[in-house]
């Protein structure tokens, strides 16, 4: 049994997407149970439309819903202890749920998750990991926007956490990891990235297969299972790729409706186009995973629909089933037992 | 007449791409003349195959060719004054050419261009500007990899230089400019970017229309004419977009050959596919422009073919014809006459 807590008020559409999304996820994972936090008057009629979900869930009314554009500080002031977002996270802390899912505003969700769950021992700062469709399948990219900037040690932590997530999600033993940089030569790039490369190489992890630097075009190729970068660059890379995909889709659509021949061709090839669209469907890879906290929190895209929201729940479900946080904690513990960077080498165990 | 100096030895394929590329560019610009620098034994037979180009060009033999993987410091040591790359740039300095074009290694080309041409007065560091195909047409993105990191003042300089380039290239009067960031709210993002936003807003330029922050997905949309960022992020955004475009093209190709119906559809829609391919052809937007130097240098992609190389020459031709550097110098002079950031406000004119 996997217990999922849901912030029903998060997302552009709120409960009208979240509750049908949870119902869809339940169809795929009949062993899941739900704790749903939200405003009674909106949620209850929707739950009534999904009797199977209602049967497998406990609903908790919350007066406060965090706004999609609310500043994290304001959200904390107004929503701590009482908002649906906070309470969904807190259920994980209290051991009542295994994972929390929210489509609410990222900044507020991260602020609340940090305050409520606290950092995993040995982790300096959290990261948001995204799942990126590639030519080889899927890769993990982190940090896609938890914080701006990261030093070498933090990039090393991201490698360990991303590696653990790849093992949990793709069920591979020793995922390949690359550091995002502007060139593959060891001499190029940001100082932090070069230093992180040295640290990761020296650490000689048994759990990840470090492959050195990768460039922006390697992400889509699927050159490595895990691409590590700091949150500013990661966020811009992600949104640039989304923008490019949308741009090409739009050009393709326009091209296929411009001439009669193209329209006929489109009809013949419709099955192929549909398969391609399905493959590139951004809803299928919805779900950013907050890594580095004492508990798993999944951020769904705020503008997704029920299909996308269900995919975010799927990600959370997989992370719990494959013991993501135990893997991260274990890997970090092993690393820190051998390296004590803050104490100087003479005191290392 | 526009005089173009060519580093024939630059690029993965060297003269066998560069010389046919220059010949193609000459067809489009019959008023162009060329100074071609390269190794005699390779270049002369190729020039013999392009009699029109040979007629409009002067060839100079150079013993040294800079290697594509040579470190900038090594390239300078070995190639200063004597390599085809250096001499192509130096021709601009000597007033013998209006623009230099090279497909050689970016680091070496930038190092030589800086040393030979020096920075424009009032410019702190150069930038490489790329032309990005968008849904609205084309935008300029800079810096795509001249240097890593930029402070607020440098980002402001990039805005001015990118704006001047947009006026030269797109022939619009007051191009729109955005700063690449992780969110459009004024409170988010890197400190340097936020500070740059304040500086640009305060400067109240008559030559650019500053639109605030833009995100990664705005680049492909064409939200602004000029997207400004520092070189690390710009390079990764560019390569991520290239990777995504290649990924989708590959998936589309696979989808269109998977079933008989798809193959038939492809035949009908072939014209539309060809038009789309032409629209997204990366060769058409080849040519990074080095901004901020006393002279115009164009970097062609090292792996391009003659069509792509000709496009890089086209960019150089347009930059000269539309007086890019005069525009940049004028805009910077106007700005610095009103703002003297290094001297404190009390001494400002």
XYZ file of C-alpha atoms in Angstrom:
698
model
C 0.000 0.000 0.000
C 1.301 3.433 -0.956
C -0.224 6.455 0.740
C -0.390 9.641 -1.281
C -1.271 13.053 0.109
C -2.758 15.524 -2.319
C -2.960 19.308 -2.288
C -6.273 19.564 -4.104
C -6.130 23.374 -4.332
C -2.830 23.563 -6.269
C -2.664 24.243 -10.002
C -4.320 26.665 -12.382
C -7.563 24.695 -12.336
C -7.364 23.311 -8.779
C -9.611 20.428 -7.704
C -11.338 20.086 -11.079
C -8.059 18.740 -12.464
C -6.513 17.297 -9.318
C -9.380 15.046 -8.253
C -10.025 13.453 -11.674
C -6.243 13.093 -11.943
C -6.049 11.228 -8.665
C -8.936 9.020 -9.820
C -6.990 8.140 -12.978
C -3.865 7.333 -10.975
C -5.875 5.078 -8.690
C -7.037 3.032 -11.693
C -3.391 2.283 -12.469
C -2.370 1.749 -8.842
C -5.203 0.015 -7.024
C -3.033 -0.359 -3.909
C -2.781 3.422 -3.479
C -4.684 5.343 -0.817
C -5.152 9.093 -0.683
C -5.256 11.898 1.830
C -6.889 14.839 0.099
C -6.561 18.372 1.451
C -8.757 21.120 0.058
C -11.829 23.261 0.324
C -14.880 21.190 1.110
C -17.428 22.977 -1.052
C -15.368 22.497 -4.211
C -13.850 19.106 -3.531
C -16.762 17.134 -2.183
C -18.971 17.341 -5.280
C -15.967 16.269 -7.384
C -15.222 13.345 -5.074
C -18.855 12.323 -5.380
C -18.248 11.944 -9.125
C -15.364 9.571 -8.436
C -16.743 7.050 -5.972
C -13.754 4.689 -6.227
C -11.383 7.477 -5.291
C -13.658 8.613 -2.487
C -13.658 5.091 -1.114
C -9.846 4.949 -1.044
C -9.323 8.449 0.333
C -9.751 10.539 3.436
C -10.702 14.153 2.863
C -9.555 17.006 5.087
C -11.030 20.441 4.772
C -8.569 23.370 4.753
C -9.664 26.990 4.758
C -6.573 28.348 3.100
C -5.400 27.757 -0.477
C -1.996 29.090 -1.535
C -2.239 31.368 -4.571
C -0.403 30.458 -7.767
C 1.373 33.837 -7.802
C 1.772 34.248 -4.065
C 5.316 34.939 -2.907
C 6.786 32.084 -0.880
C 7.157 34.331 2.190
C 3.509 35.416 1.981
C 2.368 31.851 1.395
C 4.239 30.730 4.501
C 2.808 33.535 6.602
C -0.737 32.863 5.500
C -0.619 29.147 4.853
C 1.664 27.539 7.417
C -0.163 24.767 9.309
C -3.499 25.621 7.706
C -3.240 25.575 3.901
C -3.962 22.504 1.814
C -0.382 22.694 0.535
C 1.192 22.710 3.964
C -1.044 19.978 5.275
C -0.353 17.700 2.311
C 3.366 18.029 3.030
C 2.898 17.720 6.773
C 1.094 14.406 6.290
C 4.412 13.035 4.988
C 6.233 14.415 8.004
C 3.693 12.885 10.373
C 4.121 9.503 8.714
C 0.520 9.501 7.531
C 1.509 9.619 3.859
C 4.486 8.352 1.845
C 4.554 11.158 -0.705
C 2.904 14.545 -1.242
C 1.802 15.824 -4.653
C 0.943 19.427 -5.501
C 0.415 21.440 -8.675
C 0.703 24.633 -6.643
C 3.264 27.374 -7.022
C 6.789 26.021 -7.027
C 8.387 28.638 -4.791
C 5.788 28.268 -2.063
C 5.830 24.483 -2.300
C 9.612 24.378 -1.969
C 9.598 26.862 0.929
C 6.975 24.856 2.790
C 8.615 21.523 2.027
C 11.971 22.788 3.334
C 10.462 24.245 6.479
C 8.196 21.311 7.230
C 10.334 18.335 6.213
C 13.839 19.793 6.687
C 16.873 18.724 4.685
C 18.155 15.177 4.628
C 21.251 14.822 6.773
C 24.342 15.711 4.777
C 22.436 17.639 2.104
C 23.106 21.339 1.780
C 20.244 22.358 -0.427
C 17.386 20.646 -2.215
C 17.003 20.273 -5.961
C 14.071 19.765 -8.288
C 14.624 16.901 -10.690
C 12.688 16.669 -13.929
C 12.179 13.745 -16.272
C 13.269 14.596 -19.813
C 12.199 12.561 -22.866
C 15.229 11.701 -25.005
C 16.065 9.706 -28.121
C 17.146 6.855 -25.854
C 14.107 7.003 -23.571
C 14.167 9.288 -20.565
C 16.800 11.100 -18.561
C 16.742 12.989 -15.293
C 17.791 16.632 -15.252
C 18.432 18.502 -12.012
C 18.273 21.156 -10.645
C 15.514 22.606 -12.819
C 14.784 25.524 -10.552
C 14.907 24.965 -6.797
C 17.725 27.464 -6.274
C 19.954 29.720 -8.324
C 23.621 28.787 -8.396
C 25.365 25.833 -6.776
C 28.903 25.262 -5.593
C 30.965 22.199 -6.425
C 29.934 20.257 -3.324
C 26.269 20.952 -4.001
C 26.656 19.784 -7.599
C 28.217 16.605 -6.242
C 25.205 16.137 -3.932
C 22.928 16.629 -6.956
C 24.833 13.885 -8.788
C 24.321 11.486 -5.911
C 20.647 12.372 -5.526
C 19.979 12.263 -9.265
C 21.769 8.934 -9.467
C 19.576 7.538 -6.697
C 16.476 8.814 -8.474
C 17.583 7.186 -11.744
C 18.024 3.871 -9.934
C 14.561 4.259 -8.410
C 12.843 5.401 -11.588
C 14.575 3.492 -14.368
C 15.563 0.525 -12.226
C 19.123 0.477 -13.510
C 22.009 -0.384 -11.252
C 24.632 2.245 -11.988
C 23.203 5.168 -13.944
C 25.484 7.350 -16.047
C 25.854 10.936 -14.858
C 27.135 14.030 -16.673
C 27.745 17.621 -15.624
C 26.199 20.186 -17.965
C 28.874 22.468 -19.356
C 29.747 24.551 -22.419
C 32.296 22.082 -23.748
C 33.368 18.551 -23.053
C 37.035 19.441 -22.541
C 38.181 19.458 -18.923
C 39.574 22.979 -19.258
C 36.329 24.709 -20.188
C 33.419 26.009 -18.210
C 32.367 27.465 -14.910
C 34.823 27.023 -12.051
C 32.188 25.341 -9.867
C 31.435 22.843 -12.608
C 35.090 22.024 -13.202
C 35.680 21.605 -9.473
C 32.553 19.433 -9.165
C 33.922 17.253 -11.955
C 37.138 16.727 -10.022
C 35.288 15.954 -6.778
C 32.931 13.460 -8.392
C 35.761 11.732 -10.213
C 37.777 11.454 -7.002
C 34.799 10.197 -5.005
C 34.695 7.226 -7.346
C 31.085 6.356 -6.548
C 29.978 2.766 -6.825
C 26.389 3.919 -7.380
C 26.937 6.250 -10.333
C 28.985 6.047 -13.491
C 30.362 9.568 -13.932
C 30.939 10.383 -17.601
C 32.343 13.909 -17.357
C 30.902 16.997 -19.015
C 27.949 16.989 -21.371
C 26.612 19.834 -23.509
C 23.100 21.142 -24.086
C 22.500 18.956 -27.144
C 23.434 15.842 -25.167
C 20.273 16.132 -23.069
C 17.931 15.328 -25.957
C 20.289 12.655 -27.262
C 20.128 10.857 -23.930
C 23.923 10.694 -23.676
C 23.654 10.139 -19.907
C 20.882 9.037 -17.545
C 21.354 12.013 -15.242
C 22.283 15.568 -16.257
C 23.453 17.748 -13.377
C 23.432 21.550 -13.370
C 22.461 24.428 -11.096
C 18.893 25.701 -11.006
C 19.191 28.798 -13.202
C 20.730 27.014 -16.165
C 18.574 23.926 -15.633
C 15.381 25.939 -15.644
C 16.377 27.840 -18.771
C 17.450 24.642 -20.569
C 14.135 22.993 -19.718
C 11.998 25.910 -20.845
C 14.088 26.441 -23.977
C 13.549 22.804 -24.945
C 9.801 23.098 -24.246
C 9.702 26.232 -26.367
C 11.557 24.575 -29.222
C 9.266 21.540 -29.159
C 6.194 23.760 -29.231
C 7.678 25.840 -32.030
C 8.329 22.807 -34.227
C 4.912 21.332 -33.468
C 3.307 24.594 -34.540
C 5.353 24.795 -37.739
C 4.507 21.170 -38.501
C 0.807 21.788 -37.967
C 0.926 24.815 -40.256
C 2.874 22.890 -42.912
C 0.366 20.012 -42.872
C -2.600 22.277 -43.501
C -1.101 24.565 -46.126
C -1.775 22.552 -49.303
C -4.317 19.950 -50.362
C -1.576 17.377 -50.923
C -0.235 17.985 -47.446
C -3.724 17.558 -45.985
C -4.165 14.251 -47.814
C -0.729 13.163 -46.671
C -1.621 14.077 -43.115
C -4.707 11.864 -43.262
C -2.671 8.869 -44.411
C 0.032 9.471 -41.854
C -2.347 10.389 -39.038
C -1.551 7.250 -37.052
C 2.147 8.052 -37.218
C 1.545 11.664 -36.202
C -0.588 10.522 -33.294
C 2.107 8.105 -32.145
C 4.684 10.868 -32.348
C 2.482 13.290 -30.452
C 1.948 10.657 -27.791
C 5.688 10.110 -27.564
C 6.398 13.807 -27.135
C 3.366 14.439 -24.914
C 4.623 16.725 -22.162
C 1.899 15.453 -19.842
C 3.518 12.038 -19.768
C 6.694 13.357 -18.178
C 4.933 15.688 -15.770
C 6.225 15.665 -12.223
C 9.272 17.389 -10.762
C 10.724 15.544 -7.802
C 12.007 17.521 -4.816
C 15.224 15.828 -3.781
C 17.162 16.234 -0.555
C 14.305 16.515 1.928
C 13.126 14.176 4.677
C 10.192 13.046 2.592
C 9.166 12.957 -1.036
C 7.296 15.844 -2.610
C 6.218 15.904 -6.246
C 5.501 19.121 -8.100
C 3.038 18.761 -10.945
C 2.969 21.395 -13.683
C 0.413 24.032 -12.677
C -1.238 24.116 -16.072
C -1.625 20.394 -16.684
C -4.857 18.435 -17.025
C -6.047 15.276 -15.269
C -3.854 13.051 -17.461
C -0.792 15.091 -16.583
C -1.673 15.225 -12.919
C -2.066 11.450 -12.848
C 1.423 11.170 -14.372
C 2.815 13.273 -11.518
C 1.172 10.900 -9.051
C 2.704 7.975 -10.968
C 6.140 9.485 -10.461
C 5.505 9.841 -6.730
C 4.224 6.285 -6.562
C 7.353 4.937 -8.276
C 9.634 6.957 -6.031
C 8.029 5.473 -2.927
C 7.836 1.933 -4.285
C 11.526 2.040 -5.202
C 12.577 3.613 -1.909
C 14.066 6.803 -3.375
C 14.881 8.510 -0.104
C 16.453 5.424 1.432
C 18.698 5.217 -1.629
C 19.685 8.873 -1.374
C 20.317 8.645 2.364
C 22.390 5.505 1.928
C 24.499 6.953 -0.893
C 25.151 10.198 0.926
C 26.018 8.410 4.144
C 28.521 6.209 2.356
C 30.034 9.231 0.678
C 30.289 11.299 3.822
C 31.779 8.405 5.774
C 34.703 8.558 3.344
C 34.839 12.316 2.738
C 34.448 14.975 5.331
C 34.949 18.084 3.249
C 34.112 20.559 6.000
C 36.639 19.242 8.463
C 39.757 19.204 6.355
C 41.536 16.031 5.219
C 43.491 15.412 8.427
C 40.304 14.748 10.363
C 38.693 12.520 7.741
C 37.606 9.100 8.963
C 31.715 47.144 -52.566
C 32.064 45.009 -49.476
C 35.426 43.414 -48.795
C 35.380 40.071 -46.990
C 38.417 38.333 -45.562
C 38.234 34.586 -45.291
C 40.110 32.102 -43.109
C 40.084 29.262 -45.629
C 41.628 26.762 -43.185
C 38.915 27.039 -40.512
C 36.209 24.405 -40.043
C 36.093 20.625 -39.928
C 36.469 20.366 -43.703
C 38.562 23.516 -44.303
C 38.940 24.940 -47.833
C 36.775 22.261 -49.480
C 33.774 23.846 -47.750
C 34.982 27.416 -47.342
C 35.884 28.131 -50.962
C 32.690 26.745 -52.521
C 30.823 28.601 -49.743
C 32.469 31.889 -50.673
C 31.650 31.210 -54.335
C 27.973 30.770 -53.414
C 27.963 33.983 -51.394
C 29.506 35.856 -54.315
C 26.616 34.757 -56.551
C 24.230 36.495 -54.165
C 26.447 39.530 -53.603
C 28.192 40.386 -56.859
C 29.626 43.554 -55.290
C 31.655 41.539 -52.769
C 35.403 41.036 -53.021
C 37.463 38.523 -51.079
C 40.816 38.216 -49.387
C 41.449 34.514 -48.927
C 44.048 33.253 -46.462
C 45.092 29.621 -46.542
C 47.515 26.956 -47.657
C 48.354 27.288 -51.320
C 48.471 23.618 -52.278
C 44.923 22.998 -50.997
C 43.297 26.291 -51.879
C 44.572 26.979 -55.362
C 43.081 23.911 -57.047
C 39.733 24.747 -55.392
C 39.894 28.348 -56.541
C 40.600 27.079 -60.045
C 37.221 25.349 -59.887
C 35.522 28.637 -59.041
C 36.829 31.095 -61.637
C 34.330 33.849 -60.717
C 35.470 33.780 -57.126
C 39.108 33.684 -58.145
C 38.536 36.757 -60.260
C 37.048 38.697 -57.355
C 39.576 37.575 -54.754
C 43.201 37.929 -53.745
C 44.805 34.824 -52.306
C 47.472 34.918 -49.587
C 49.413 31.832 -48.648
C 49.810 31.135 -44.912
C 51.937 28.306 -43.546
C 50.036 27.898 -40.298
C 46.472 26.667 -39.828
C 44.939 26.787 -36.351
C 43.685 23.384 -35.225
C 40.011 22.894 -34.405
C 40.869 21.554 -30.947
C 43.861 23.767 -30.274
C 43.722 25.714 -27.032
C 43.434 29.474 -27.574
C 46.764 30.079 -25.817
C 48.542 27.532 -28.036
C 46.853 28.904 -31.150
C 48.061 32.404 -30.275
C 51.602 31.216 -29.647
C 51.784 29.277 -32.870
C 49.498 31.308 -35.079
C 49.885 34.973 -34.217
C 50.799 37.019 -37.315
C 51.220 33.908 -39.459
C 48.093 31.744 -39.365
C 45.274 32.086 -41.877
C 42.951 32.885 -38.954
C 45.081 35.719 -37.617
C 45.697 37.198 -41.035
C 42.007 37.149 -41.945
C 41.281 39.155 -38.787
C 44.286 41.417 -39.263
C 43.044 42.356 -42.730
C 40.083 44.009 -40.978
C 42.425 45.844 -38.621
C 44.565 47.057 -41.514
C 41.489 48.393 -43.292
C 41.939 45.956 -46.152
C 38.698 44.117 -45.401
C 35.355 45.113 -43.858
C 34.620 41.809 -42.156
C 36.433 38.550 -41.399
C 34.749 35.135 -41.564
C 36.108 31.919 -40.054
C 34.735 28.460 -39.302
C 37.736 27.799 -37.086
C 37.718 27.039 -33.388
C 35.700 29.588 -31.428
C 38.083 30.026 -28.512
C 41.089 30.702 -30.721
C 39.118 32.980 -33.017
C 37.854 35.057 -30.097
C 41.316 35.225 -28.495
C 42.885 36.391 -31.763
C 40.074 38.817 -32.519
C 40.405 40.406 -29.062
C 44.163 40.678 -29.280
C 44.262 41.915 -32.850
C 41.237 44.201 -33.022
C 40.912 45.230 -29.346
C 37.651 46.131 -27.676
C 35.441 48.961 -28.827
C 35.756 51.962 -26.537
C 33.384 51.643 -23.606
C 32.919 47.880 -23.999
C 34.129 45.661 -21.208
C 33.974 42.309 -22.914
C 32.869 40.966 -26.256
C 29.885 38.725 -26.878
C 28.935 36.252 -29.557
C 25.474 36.858 -30.942
C 23.553 34.111 -32.682
C 20.518 34.299 -34.935
C 17.686 32.124 -33.651
C 14.732 31.036 -35.826
C 11.459 31.721 -34.008
C 7.742 31.487 -34.658
C 7.757 35.197 -35.492
C 10.833 35.055 -37.738
C 14.252 35.450 -36.217
C 15.662 36.772 -32.982
C 19.161 37.537 -31.781
C 20.496 35.751 -28.719
C 23.684 36.841 -26.980
C 26.085 35.925 -25.452
C 26.133 32.361 -26.803
C 29.581 31.538 -25.529
C 32.239 34.252 -25.680
C 32.729 34.311 -21.910
C 31.287 32.677 -18.847
C 29.371 34.944 -16.512
C 28.582 38.635 -16.883
C 27.872 41.392 -14.414
C 24.974 43.821 -14.672
C 26.927 46.447 -16.597
C 28.135 43.863 -19.096
C 24.594 42.607 -19.588
C 23.568 46.200 -20.263
C 26.346 46.478 -22.880
C 25.071 43.246 -24.454
C 21.589 44.777 -24.676
C 22.941 47.812 -26.481
C 25.092 45.750 -28.840
C 22.327 43.209 -29.510
C 19.919 46.058 -30.157
C 22.319 47.595 -32.671
C 22.710 44.236 -34.376
C 18.925 43.801 -34.582
C 18.640 47.227 -36.219
C 21.373 46.266 -38.684
C 20.067 42.785 -39.426
C 16.290 43.126 -39.281
C 16.215 46.780 -40.263
C 13.787 47.717 -37.512
C 14.032 50.994 -35.678
C 13.659 50.131 -32.037
C 14.040 46.403 -31.431
C 12.520 44.801 -28.336
C 14.997 43.413 -25.814
C 14.520 40.943 -22.959
C 16.797 39.595 -20.248
C 16.744 35.810 -19.965
C 15.677 34.765 -16.479
C 13.900 31.986 -14.614
C 10.699 33.931 -14.123
C 9.153 37.106 -15.394
C 8.540 38.568 -11.927
C 10.949 41.314 -10.914
C 11.811 39.503 -7.670
C 13.165 36.325 -9.214
C 16.474 35.334 -10.691
C 20.183 35.956 -10.540
C 21.283 39.135 -8.800
C 23.245 40.298 -11.853
C 20.193 39.857 -14.057
C 17.915 41.739 -11.679
C 20.444 44.548 -11.384
C 20.886 44.654 -15.166
C 17.112 44.975 -15.497
C 17.156 48.008 -13.219
C 20.078 49.599 -15.080
C 18.536 49.104 -18.524
C 15.186 50.423 -17.378
C 16.820 53.507 -15.872
C 18.974 54.118 -18.946
C 15.754 54.539 -20.905
C 17.391 53.889 -24.280
C 15.904 55.465 -27.359
C 17.411 52.702 -29.502
C 15.956 49.671 -27.729
C 12.570 48.848 -26.307
C 13.335 46.980 -23.077
C 10.603 44.497 -22.223
C 11.886 43.069 -18.948
C 12.589 39.406 -18.228
C 11.868 36.581 -20.621
C 12.020 32.840 -19.994
C 13.549 29.997 -21.992
C 10.334 29.237 -23.872
C 10.073 32.861 -24.991
C 13.107 32.464 -27.254
C 11.359 30.098 -29.675
C 8.159 32.130 -29.477
C 10.009 35.219 -30.624
C 8.651 37.271 -27.716
C 11.478 39.804 -28.175
C 13.919 40.637 -30.984
C 16.946 40.378 -28.729
C 17.454 37.946 -25.842
C 20.304 38.863 -23.505
C 22.096 36.430 -21.195
C 25.635 35.536 -20.149
C 27.690 33.085 -22.187
C 27.293 29.932 -20.110
C 23.501 29.978 -20.065
C 23.312 31.246 -23.648
C 25.496 28.452 -24.950
C 23.521 25.808 -23.089
C 20.176 27.243 -24.222
C 21.378 27.259 -27.848
C 22.691 23.708 -27.778
C 19.650 22.443 -25.883
C 17.384 23.908 -28.564
C 19.529 22.386 -31.319
C 19.371 19.040 -29.532
C 15.606 19.222 -29.156
C 15.123 20.116 -32.825
C 17.316 17.212 -33.907
C 15.495 14.875 -31.511
C 12.071 15.769 -32.921
C 13.324 15.556 -36.511
C 14.640 12.079 -35.814
C 11.404 10.947 -34.153
C 9.415 12.383 -37.057
C 11.590 10.580 -39.597
C 11.158 7.313 -37.715
C 7.390 7.815 -37.416
C 7.049 8.509 -41.157
C 8.776 5.281 -42.143
C 7.198 2.934 -39.622
C 3.998 1.946 -41.465
C 2.929 1.747 -45.078
C 0.212 4.332 -44.508
C 2.723 6.711 -42.991
C 5.024 6.235 -45.966
C 2.196 7.002 -48.388
C 1.245 10.016 -46.309
C 4.827 11.187 -46.383
C 4.875 11.050 -50.177
C 1.766 13.209 -50.429
C 3.024 15.667 -47.861
C 6.604 15.675 -49.082
C 6.383 19.250 -50.321
C 5.187 20.390 -46.921
C 7.918 18.436 -45.157
C 10.519 19.929 -47.462
C 9.243 23.441 -46.776
C 9.358 22.770 -43.047
C 12.865 21.352 -43.266
C 13.935 24.394 -45.210
C 12.400 26.643 -42.579
C 14.196 24.876 -39.740
C 17.442 24.395 -41.689
C 20.198 25.213 -39.207
C 22.512 26.152 -42.087
C 20.330 29.126 -42.894
C 20.955 30.774 -39.555
C 24.657 29.932 -39.444
C 26.951 32.722 -38.356
C 27.737 33.973 -34.863
C 28.630 37.638 -34.775
C 31.440 38.814 -32.481
C 30.211 42.033 -30.942
C 32.207 44.672 -29.096
C 35.422 44.644 -31.114
C 36.961 47.246 -33.405
C 35.936 45.294 -36.453
C 33.404 42.658 -37.416
C 34.237 38.983 -37.161
C 31.807 36.222 -38.068
C 32.123 32.707 -36.695
C 30.664 30.023 -38.941
C 29.746 26.645 -37.458
C 32.783 24.371 -37.821
C 30.767 21.452 -39.143
C 28.696 23.266 -41.745
C 28.754 22.769 -45.514
C 29.131 25.298 -48.344
C 25.489 26.400 -48.045
C 25.959 27.096 -44.335
C 29.275 28.831 -44.875
C 27.707 31.084 -47.482
C 25.010 31.993 -44.954
C 27.718 33.059 -42.496
C 29.208 35.289 -45.181
C 25.705 36.697 -45.806
C 25.477 37.693 -42.164
C 28.846 39.428 -42.355
C 27.819 41.185 -45.547
C 24.607 42.477 -43.950
C 26.454 43.645 -40.844
C 28.835 45.724 -42.956
C 26.174 47.057 -45.301
C 24.048 48.170 -42.359
C 26.978 49.679 -40.475
C 26.753 47.467 -37.385
C 29.829 48.763 -35.613
C 28.979 52.395 -36.234
C 25.577 51.731 -34.661
C 27.125 50.030 -31.636
C 29.724 52.752 -31.178
C 27.087 55.463 -31.473
C 24.722 53.815 -28.991
C 27.439 53.172 -26.449
C 28.806 56.667 -26.777
C 25.379 58.157 -26.202
C 24.879 55.939 -23.188
C 28.263 56.676 -21.658
C 27.856 60.407 -22.211
C 24.874 60.221 -19.871
C 26.103 57.518 -17.482
C 29.572 57.232 -16.127
C 29.213 54.236 -13.872
C 32.882 53.963 -12.923
C 33.227 57.531 -11.783
C 30.322 57.864 -9.395
C 27.268 60.000 -10.050
C 28.731 63.302 -8.846
C 31.211 63.342 -11.699
C 28.736 62.411 -14.398
C 28.510 64.778 -17.342
